mmCIF file of C-alpha atoms and ligand atoms in Angstrom:
data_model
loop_
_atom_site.group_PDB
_atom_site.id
_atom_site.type_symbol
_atom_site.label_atom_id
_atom_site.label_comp_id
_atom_site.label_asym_id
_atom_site.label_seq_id
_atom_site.Cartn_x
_atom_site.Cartn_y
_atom_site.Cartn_z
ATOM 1 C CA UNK A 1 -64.942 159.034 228.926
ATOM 2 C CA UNK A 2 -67.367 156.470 227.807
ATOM 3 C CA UNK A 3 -66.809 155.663 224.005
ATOM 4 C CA UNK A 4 -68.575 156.915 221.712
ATOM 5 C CA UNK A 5 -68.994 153.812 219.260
ATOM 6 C CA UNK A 6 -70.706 154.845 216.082
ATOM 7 C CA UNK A 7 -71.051 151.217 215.439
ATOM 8 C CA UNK A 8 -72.714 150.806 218.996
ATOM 9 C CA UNK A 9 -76.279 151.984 217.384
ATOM 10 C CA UNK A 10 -75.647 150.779 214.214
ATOM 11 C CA UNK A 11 -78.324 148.941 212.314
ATOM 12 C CA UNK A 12 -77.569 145.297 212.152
ATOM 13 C CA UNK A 13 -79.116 143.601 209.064
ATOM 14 C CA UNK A 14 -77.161 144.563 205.861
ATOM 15 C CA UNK A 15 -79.870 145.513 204.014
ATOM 16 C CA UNK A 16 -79.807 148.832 206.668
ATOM 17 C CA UNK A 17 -75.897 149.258 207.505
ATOM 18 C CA UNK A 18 -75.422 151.945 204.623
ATOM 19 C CA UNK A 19 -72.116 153.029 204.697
ATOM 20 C CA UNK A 20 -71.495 154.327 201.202
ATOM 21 C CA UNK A 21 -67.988 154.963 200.379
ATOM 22 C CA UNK A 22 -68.455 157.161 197.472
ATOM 23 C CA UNK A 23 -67.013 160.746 197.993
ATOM 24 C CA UNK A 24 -70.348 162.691 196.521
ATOM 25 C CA UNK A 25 -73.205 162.830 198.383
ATOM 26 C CA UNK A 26 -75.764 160.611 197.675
ATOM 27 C CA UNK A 27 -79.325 159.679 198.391
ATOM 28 C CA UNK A 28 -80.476 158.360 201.324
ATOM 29 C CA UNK A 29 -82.145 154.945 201.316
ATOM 30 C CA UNK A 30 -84.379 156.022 203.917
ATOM 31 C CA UNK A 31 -85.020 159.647 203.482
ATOM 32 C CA UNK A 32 -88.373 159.558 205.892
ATOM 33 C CA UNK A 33 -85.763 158.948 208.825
ATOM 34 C CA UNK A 34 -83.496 161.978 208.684
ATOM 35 C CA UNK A 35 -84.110 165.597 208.887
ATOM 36 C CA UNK A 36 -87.498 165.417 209.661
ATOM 37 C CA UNK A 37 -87.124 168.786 211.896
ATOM 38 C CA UNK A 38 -85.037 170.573 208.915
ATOM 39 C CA UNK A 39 -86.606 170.998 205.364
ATOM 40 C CA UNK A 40 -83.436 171.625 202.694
ATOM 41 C CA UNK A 41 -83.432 174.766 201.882
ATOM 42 C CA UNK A 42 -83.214 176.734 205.290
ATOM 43 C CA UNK A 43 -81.741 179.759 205.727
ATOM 44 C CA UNK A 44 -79.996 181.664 208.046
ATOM 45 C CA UNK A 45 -82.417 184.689 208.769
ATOM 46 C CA UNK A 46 -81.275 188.095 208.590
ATOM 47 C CA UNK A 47 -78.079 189.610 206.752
ATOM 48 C CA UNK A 48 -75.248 188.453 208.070
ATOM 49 C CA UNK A 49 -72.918 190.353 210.523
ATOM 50 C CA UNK A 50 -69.652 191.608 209.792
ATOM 51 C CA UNK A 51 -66.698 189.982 211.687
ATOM 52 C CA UNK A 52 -66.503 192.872 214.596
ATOM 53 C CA UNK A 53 -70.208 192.002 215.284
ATOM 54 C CA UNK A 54 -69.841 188.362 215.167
ATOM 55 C CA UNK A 55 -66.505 188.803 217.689
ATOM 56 C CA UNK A 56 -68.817 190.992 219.894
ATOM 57 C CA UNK A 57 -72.132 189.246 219.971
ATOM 58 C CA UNK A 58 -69.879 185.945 220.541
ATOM 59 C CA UNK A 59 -67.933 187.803 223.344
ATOM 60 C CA UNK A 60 -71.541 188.379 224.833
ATOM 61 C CA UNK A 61 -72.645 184.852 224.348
ATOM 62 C CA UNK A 62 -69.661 183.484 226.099
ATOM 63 C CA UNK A 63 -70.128 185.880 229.251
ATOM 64 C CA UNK A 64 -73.945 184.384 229.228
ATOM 65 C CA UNK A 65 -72.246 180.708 228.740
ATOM 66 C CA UNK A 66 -69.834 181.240 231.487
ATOM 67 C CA UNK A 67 -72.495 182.019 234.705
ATOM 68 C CA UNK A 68 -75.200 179.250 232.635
ATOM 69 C CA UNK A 69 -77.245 177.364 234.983
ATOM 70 C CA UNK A 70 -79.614 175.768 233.323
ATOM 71 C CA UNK A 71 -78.611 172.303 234.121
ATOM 72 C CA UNK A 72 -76.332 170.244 236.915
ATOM 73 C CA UNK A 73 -73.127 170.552 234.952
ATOM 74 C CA UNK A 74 -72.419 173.934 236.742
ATOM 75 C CA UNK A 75 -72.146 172.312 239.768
ATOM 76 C CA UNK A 76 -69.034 170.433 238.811
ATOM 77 C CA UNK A 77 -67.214 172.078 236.297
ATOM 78 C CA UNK A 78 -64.381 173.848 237.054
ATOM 79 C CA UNK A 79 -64.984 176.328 234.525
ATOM 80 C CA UNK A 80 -67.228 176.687 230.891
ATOM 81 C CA UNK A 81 -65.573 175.765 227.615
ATOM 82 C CA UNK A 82 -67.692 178.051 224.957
ATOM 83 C CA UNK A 83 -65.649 177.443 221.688
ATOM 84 C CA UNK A 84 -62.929 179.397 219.580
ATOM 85 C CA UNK A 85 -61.882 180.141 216.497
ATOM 86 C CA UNK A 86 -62.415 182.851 213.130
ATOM 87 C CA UNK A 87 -66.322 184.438 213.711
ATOM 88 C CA UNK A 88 -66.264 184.811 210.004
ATOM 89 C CA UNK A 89 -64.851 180.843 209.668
ATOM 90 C CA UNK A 90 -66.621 179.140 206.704
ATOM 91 C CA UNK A 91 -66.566 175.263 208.466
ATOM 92 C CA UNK A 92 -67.443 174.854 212.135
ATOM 93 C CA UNK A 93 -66.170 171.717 213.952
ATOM 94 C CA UNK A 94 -68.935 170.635 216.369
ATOM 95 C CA UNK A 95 -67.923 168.231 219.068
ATOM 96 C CA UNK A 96 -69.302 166.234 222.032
ATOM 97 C CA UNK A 97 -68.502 168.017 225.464
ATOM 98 C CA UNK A 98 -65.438 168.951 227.470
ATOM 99 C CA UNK A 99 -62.735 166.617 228.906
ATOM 100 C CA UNK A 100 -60.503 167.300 231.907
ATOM 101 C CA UNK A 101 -58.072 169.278 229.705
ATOM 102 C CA UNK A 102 -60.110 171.369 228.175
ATOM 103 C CA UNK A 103 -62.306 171.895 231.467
ATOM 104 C CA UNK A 104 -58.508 172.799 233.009
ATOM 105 C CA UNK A 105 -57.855 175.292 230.487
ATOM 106 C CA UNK A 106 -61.233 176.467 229.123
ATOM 107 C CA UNK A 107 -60.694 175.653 225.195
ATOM 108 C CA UNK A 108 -61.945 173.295 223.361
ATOM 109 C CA UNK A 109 -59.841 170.096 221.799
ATOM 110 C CA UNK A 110 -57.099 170.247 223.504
ATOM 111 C CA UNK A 111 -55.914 167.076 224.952
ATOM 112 C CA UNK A 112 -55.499 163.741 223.115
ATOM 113 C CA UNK A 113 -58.260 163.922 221.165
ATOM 114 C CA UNK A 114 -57.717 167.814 219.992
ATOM 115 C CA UNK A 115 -54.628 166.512 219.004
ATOM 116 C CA UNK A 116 -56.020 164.446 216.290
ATOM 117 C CA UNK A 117 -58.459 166.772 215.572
ATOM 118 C CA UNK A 118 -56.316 169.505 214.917
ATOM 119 C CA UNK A 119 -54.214 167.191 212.707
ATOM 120 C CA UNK A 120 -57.498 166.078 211.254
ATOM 121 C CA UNK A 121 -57.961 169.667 210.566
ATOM 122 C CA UNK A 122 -54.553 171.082 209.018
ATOM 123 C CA UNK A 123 -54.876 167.644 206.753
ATOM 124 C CA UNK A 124 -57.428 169.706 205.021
ATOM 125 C CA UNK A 125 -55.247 172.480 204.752
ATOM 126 C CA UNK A 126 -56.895 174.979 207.173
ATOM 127 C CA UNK A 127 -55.694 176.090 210.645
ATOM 128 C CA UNK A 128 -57.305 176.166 214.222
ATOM 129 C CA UNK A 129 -57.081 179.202 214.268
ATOM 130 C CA UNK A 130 -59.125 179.649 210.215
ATOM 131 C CA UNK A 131 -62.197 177.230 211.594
ATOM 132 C CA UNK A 132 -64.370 177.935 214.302
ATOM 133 C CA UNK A 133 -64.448 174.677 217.102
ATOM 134 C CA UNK A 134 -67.063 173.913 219.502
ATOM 135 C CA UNK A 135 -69.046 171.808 221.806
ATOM 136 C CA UNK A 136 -72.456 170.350 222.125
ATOM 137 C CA UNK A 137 -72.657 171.040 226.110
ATOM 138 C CA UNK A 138 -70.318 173.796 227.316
ATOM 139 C CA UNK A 139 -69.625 172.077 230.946
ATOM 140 C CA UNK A 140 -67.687 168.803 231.482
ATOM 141 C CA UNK A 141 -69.681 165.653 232.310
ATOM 142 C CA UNK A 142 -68.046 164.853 235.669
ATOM 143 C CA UNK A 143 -65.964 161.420 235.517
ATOM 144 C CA UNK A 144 -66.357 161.930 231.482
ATOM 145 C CA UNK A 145 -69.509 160.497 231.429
ATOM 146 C CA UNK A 146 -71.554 160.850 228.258
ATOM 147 C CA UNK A 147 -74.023 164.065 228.600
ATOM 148 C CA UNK A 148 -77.220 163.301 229.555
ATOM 149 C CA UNK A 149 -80.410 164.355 227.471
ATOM 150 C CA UNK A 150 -82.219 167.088 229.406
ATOM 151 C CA UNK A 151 -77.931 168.599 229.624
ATOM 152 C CA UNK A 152 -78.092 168.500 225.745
ATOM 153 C CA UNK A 153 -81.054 170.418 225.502
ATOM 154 C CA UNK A 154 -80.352 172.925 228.346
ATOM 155 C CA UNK A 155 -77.200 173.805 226.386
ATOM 156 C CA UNK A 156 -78.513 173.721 222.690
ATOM 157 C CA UNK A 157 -79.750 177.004 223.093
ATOM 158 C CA UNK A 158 -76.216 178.180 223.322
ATOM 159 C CA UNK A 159 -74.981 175.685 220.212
ATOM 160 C CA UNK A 160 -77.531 177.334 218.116
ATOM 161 C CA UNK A 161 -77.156 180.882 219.051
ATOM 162 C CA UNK A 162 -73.054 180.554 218.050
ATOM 163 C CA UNK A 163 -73.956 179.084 215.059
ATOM 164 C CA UNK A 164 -76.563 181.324 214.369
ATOM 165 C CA UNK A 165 -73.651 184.246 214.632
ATOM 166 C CA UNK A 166 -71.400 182.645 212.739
ATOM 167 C CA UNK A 167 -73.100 180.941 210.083
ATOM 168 C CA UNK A 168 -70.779 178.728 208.547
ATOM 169 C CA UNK A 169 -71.447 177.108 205.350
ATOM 170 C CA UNK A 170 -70.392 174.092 206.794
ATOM 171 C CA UNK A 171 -70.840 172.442 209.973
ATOM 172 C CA UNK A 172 -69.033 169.201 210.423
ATOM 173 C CA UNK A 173 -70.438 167.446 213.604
ATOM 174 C CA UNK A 174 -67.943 164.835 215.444
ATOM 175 C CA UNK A 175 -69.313 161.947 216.405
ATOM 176 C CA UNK A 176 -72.854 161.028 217.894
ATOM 177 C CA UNK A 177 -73.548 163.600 220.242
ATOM 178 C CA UNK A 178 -73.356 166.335 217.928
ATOM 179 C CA UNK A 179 -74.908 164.718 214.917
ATOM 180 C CA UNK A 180 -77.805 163.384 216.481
ATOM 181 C CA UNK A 181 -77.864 167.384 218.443
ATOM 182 C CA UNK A 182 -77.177 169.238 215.195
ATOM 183 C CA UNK A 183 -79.581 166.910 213.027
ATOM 184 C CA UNK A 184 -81.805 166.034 215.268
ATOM 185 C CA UNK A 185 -81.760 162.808 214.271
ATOM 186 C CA UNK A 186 -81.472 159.018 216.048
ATOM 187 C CA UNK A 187 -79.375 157.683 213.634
ATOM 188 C CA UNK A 188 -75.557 156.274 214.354
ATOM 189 C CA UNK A 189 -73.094 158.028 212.299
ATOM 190 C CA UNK A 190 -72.497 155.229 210.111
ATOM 191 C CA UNK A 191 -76.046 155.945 208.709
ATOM 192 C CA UNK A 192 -75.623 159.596 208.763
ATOM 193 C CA UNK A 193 -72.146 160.191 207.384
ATOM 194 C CA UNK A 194 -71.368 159.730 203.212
ATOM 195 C CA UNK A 195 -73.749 162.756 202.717
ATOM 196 C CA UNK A 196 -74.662 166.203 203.112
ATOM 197 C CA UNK A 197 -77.229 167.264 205.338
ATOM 198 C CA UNK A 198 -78.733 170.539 206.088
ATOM 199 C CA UNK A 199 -79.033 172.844 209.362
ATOM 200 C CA UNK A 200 -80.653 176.072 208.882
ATOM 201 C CA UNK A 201 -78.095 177.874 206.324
ATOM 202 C CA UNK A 202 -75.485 175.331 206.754
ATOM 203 C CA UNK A 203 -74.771 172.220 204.958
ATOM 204 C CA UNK A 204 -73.155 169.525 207.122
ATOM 205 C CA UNK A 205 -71.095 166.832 207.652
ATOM 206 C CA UNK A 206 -70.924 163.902 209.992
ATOM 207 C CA UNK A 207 -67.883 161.935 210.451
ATOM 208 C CA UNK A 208 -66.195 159.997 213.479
ATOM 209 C CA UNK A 209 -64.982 162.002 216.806
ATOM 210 C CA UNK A 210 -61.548 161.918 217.167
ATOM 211 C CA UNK A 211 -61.708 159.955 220.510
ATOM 212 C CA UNK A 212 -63.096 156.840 218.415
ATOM 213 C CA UNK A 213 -60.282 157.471 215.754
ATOM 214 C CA UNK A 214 -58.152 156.837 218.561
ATOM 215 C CA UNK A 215 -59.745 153.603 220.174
ATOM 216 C CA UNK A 216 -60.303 152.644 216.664
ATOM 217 C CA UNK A 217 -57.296 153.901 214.337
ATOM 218 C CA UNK A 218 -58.680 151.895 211.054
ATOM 219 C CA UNK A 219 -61.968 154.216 211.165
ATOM 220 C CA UNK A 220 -59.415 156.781 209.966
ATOM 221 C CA UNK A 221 -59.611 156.264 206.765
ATOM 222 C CA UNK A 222 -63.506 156.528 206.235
ATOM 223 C CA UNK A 223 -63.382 159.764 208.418
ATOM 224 C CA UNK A 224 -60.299 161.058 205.983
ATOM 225 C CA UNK A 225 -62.847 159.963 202.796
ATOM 226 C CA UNK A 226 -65.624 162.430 205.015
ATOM 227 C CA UNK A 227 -63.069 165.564 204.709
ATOM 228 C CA UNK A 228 -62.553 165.170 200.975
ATOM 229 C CA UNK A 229 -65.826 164.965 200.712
ATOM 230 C CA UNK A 230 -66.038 168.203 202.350
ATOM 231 C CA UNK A 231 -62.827 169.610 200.550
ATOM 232 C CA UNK A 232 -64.429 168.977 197.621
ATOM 233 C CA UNK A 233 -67.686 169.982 198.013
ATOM 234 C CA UNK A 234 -66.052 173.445 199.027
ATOM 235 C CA UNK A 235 -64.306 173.369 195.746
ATOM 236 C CA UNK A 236 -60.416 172.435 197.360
ATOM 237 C CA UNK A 237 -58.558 169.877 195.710
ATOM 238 C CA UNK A 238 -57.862 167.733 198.432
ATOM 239 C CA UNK A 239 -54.217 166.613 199.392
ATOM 240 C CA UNK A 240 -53.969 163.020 197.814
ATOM 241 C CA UNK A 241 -51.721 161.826 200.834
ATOM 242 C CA UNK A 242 -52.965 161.749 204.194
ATOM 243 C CA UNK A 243 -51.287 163.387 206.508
ATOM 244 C CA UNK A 244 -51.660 162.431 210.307
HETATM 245 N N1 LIG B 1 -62.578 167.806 223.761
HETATM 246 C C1 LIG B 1 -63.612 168.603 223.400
HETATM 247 O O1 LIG B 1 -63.545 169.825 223.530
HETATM 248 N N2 LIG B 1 -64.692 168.017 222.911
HETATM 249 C C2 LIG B 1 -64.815 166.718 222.740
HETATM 250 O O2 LIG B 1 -65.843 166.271 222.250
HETATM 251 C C3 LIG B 1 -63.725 165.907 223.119
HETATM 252 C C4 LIG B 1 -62.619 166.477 223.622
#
């Protein structure tokens, strides 16, 4: 797949390339730029649904997912990868798309990359199986190309509509694809990550994809500082030691 290089559409002068390091979220320099399509302060409408509902109205969503033709990625996929995890989970882990692996097996992070992230993931002391994890498109980009805009939008529908059932209190969005998706936003992820954000009912979090932490293994430690942000801000001490 083509990298995904946060740094790629970074802002070159210093005066732009914020990258704070500091664990609590802090105020954007440039507040104008980001979330113009999300005020703080949405909510997720309606009461929420209990986890039988969730597991149903997911079970639904994933039947509608898996005969989707809304854009050319149907043609070539070998099968849909909708997402998986706890309906009731309290942090959602958005990715970018599908890779051969998981468009072999259907699931979500589970070659090389889902390696890390599930590492990534028990380093903050929760299990696969505790979070919910998902994808921006559904469908794999054939030769892992990047997805293409109008393939983003097509499938955004679905993104929403999961997260919409689950409502998570915390979305943490890996890499561009989803943080520009989830947000909305044209900014690289070194401008958007050190901070909280909001989507709908959701607060969220953008850090590196694991695919970059593995072209780039020193980016590891700002994307372990964007967990304990997260740990923290959920009120977890997090583990002092990294664990990888
Ligand atoms: N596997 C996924 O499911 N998503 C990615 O973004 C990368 C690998």
């Amino acid at each position: 797949r083509a990298a995904i290089e946060p740094s790629a559409a970074a802002p070159s002068s210093p005066s732009q390339s914020h990258r704070p390091t500091r664990l609590m979220p802090v105020a954007d320099p440039h507040p104008s730029l980001i979330e113009l399509h999300e005020p703080s302060g949405g909510q997720w409408p309606g009461e929420p649904l209990g986890h039988d509902e969730r597991a149903s109205a997911l079970r639904s969503l994933a039947d509608e997912v898996a005969g989707c033709q809304l854009c050319q990625l149907c043609r070539t996929r070998t099968q849909t990868v909708f997402g998986e995890g706890d309906p009731m989970a309290r942090v959602c882990f958005v990715g970018e798309g599908p890779g051969a692996d998981e468009d072999r097996t259907g699931r979500p992070f589970v070659g090389r990359a889902g390696e890390l992230l599930t590492k990534m993931i028990e380093a903050c002391t929760f299990t696969r199986e505790e979070v919910y994890i998902l994808n921006t498109v559904k469908c794999r980009p054939p030769n892992n190309r990047n997805p293409e805009v109008a393939e983003i939008e097509s499938c955004r529908v679905y993104l929403d509509r999961q997260l919409e059932v689950i409502r998570p209190d915390y979305i943490v969005c890996l890499g561009l694809f989803a943080s520009q998706t989830v947000l909305r936003s044209k900014l690289s992820v070194g401008r958007m990550r050190g901070r909280f954000h909001t989507y709908r009912g959701s607060k969220v979090l953008v850090t590196y994809h694991p695919a970059h932490l593995l072209r780039d293994p020193a980016v590891k430690k700002e994307a372990w500082s964007d967990l304990q942000m997260l740990l923290r801000e959920m009120g977890i001490t997090p583990p002092s030691t990294r664990k990888r």
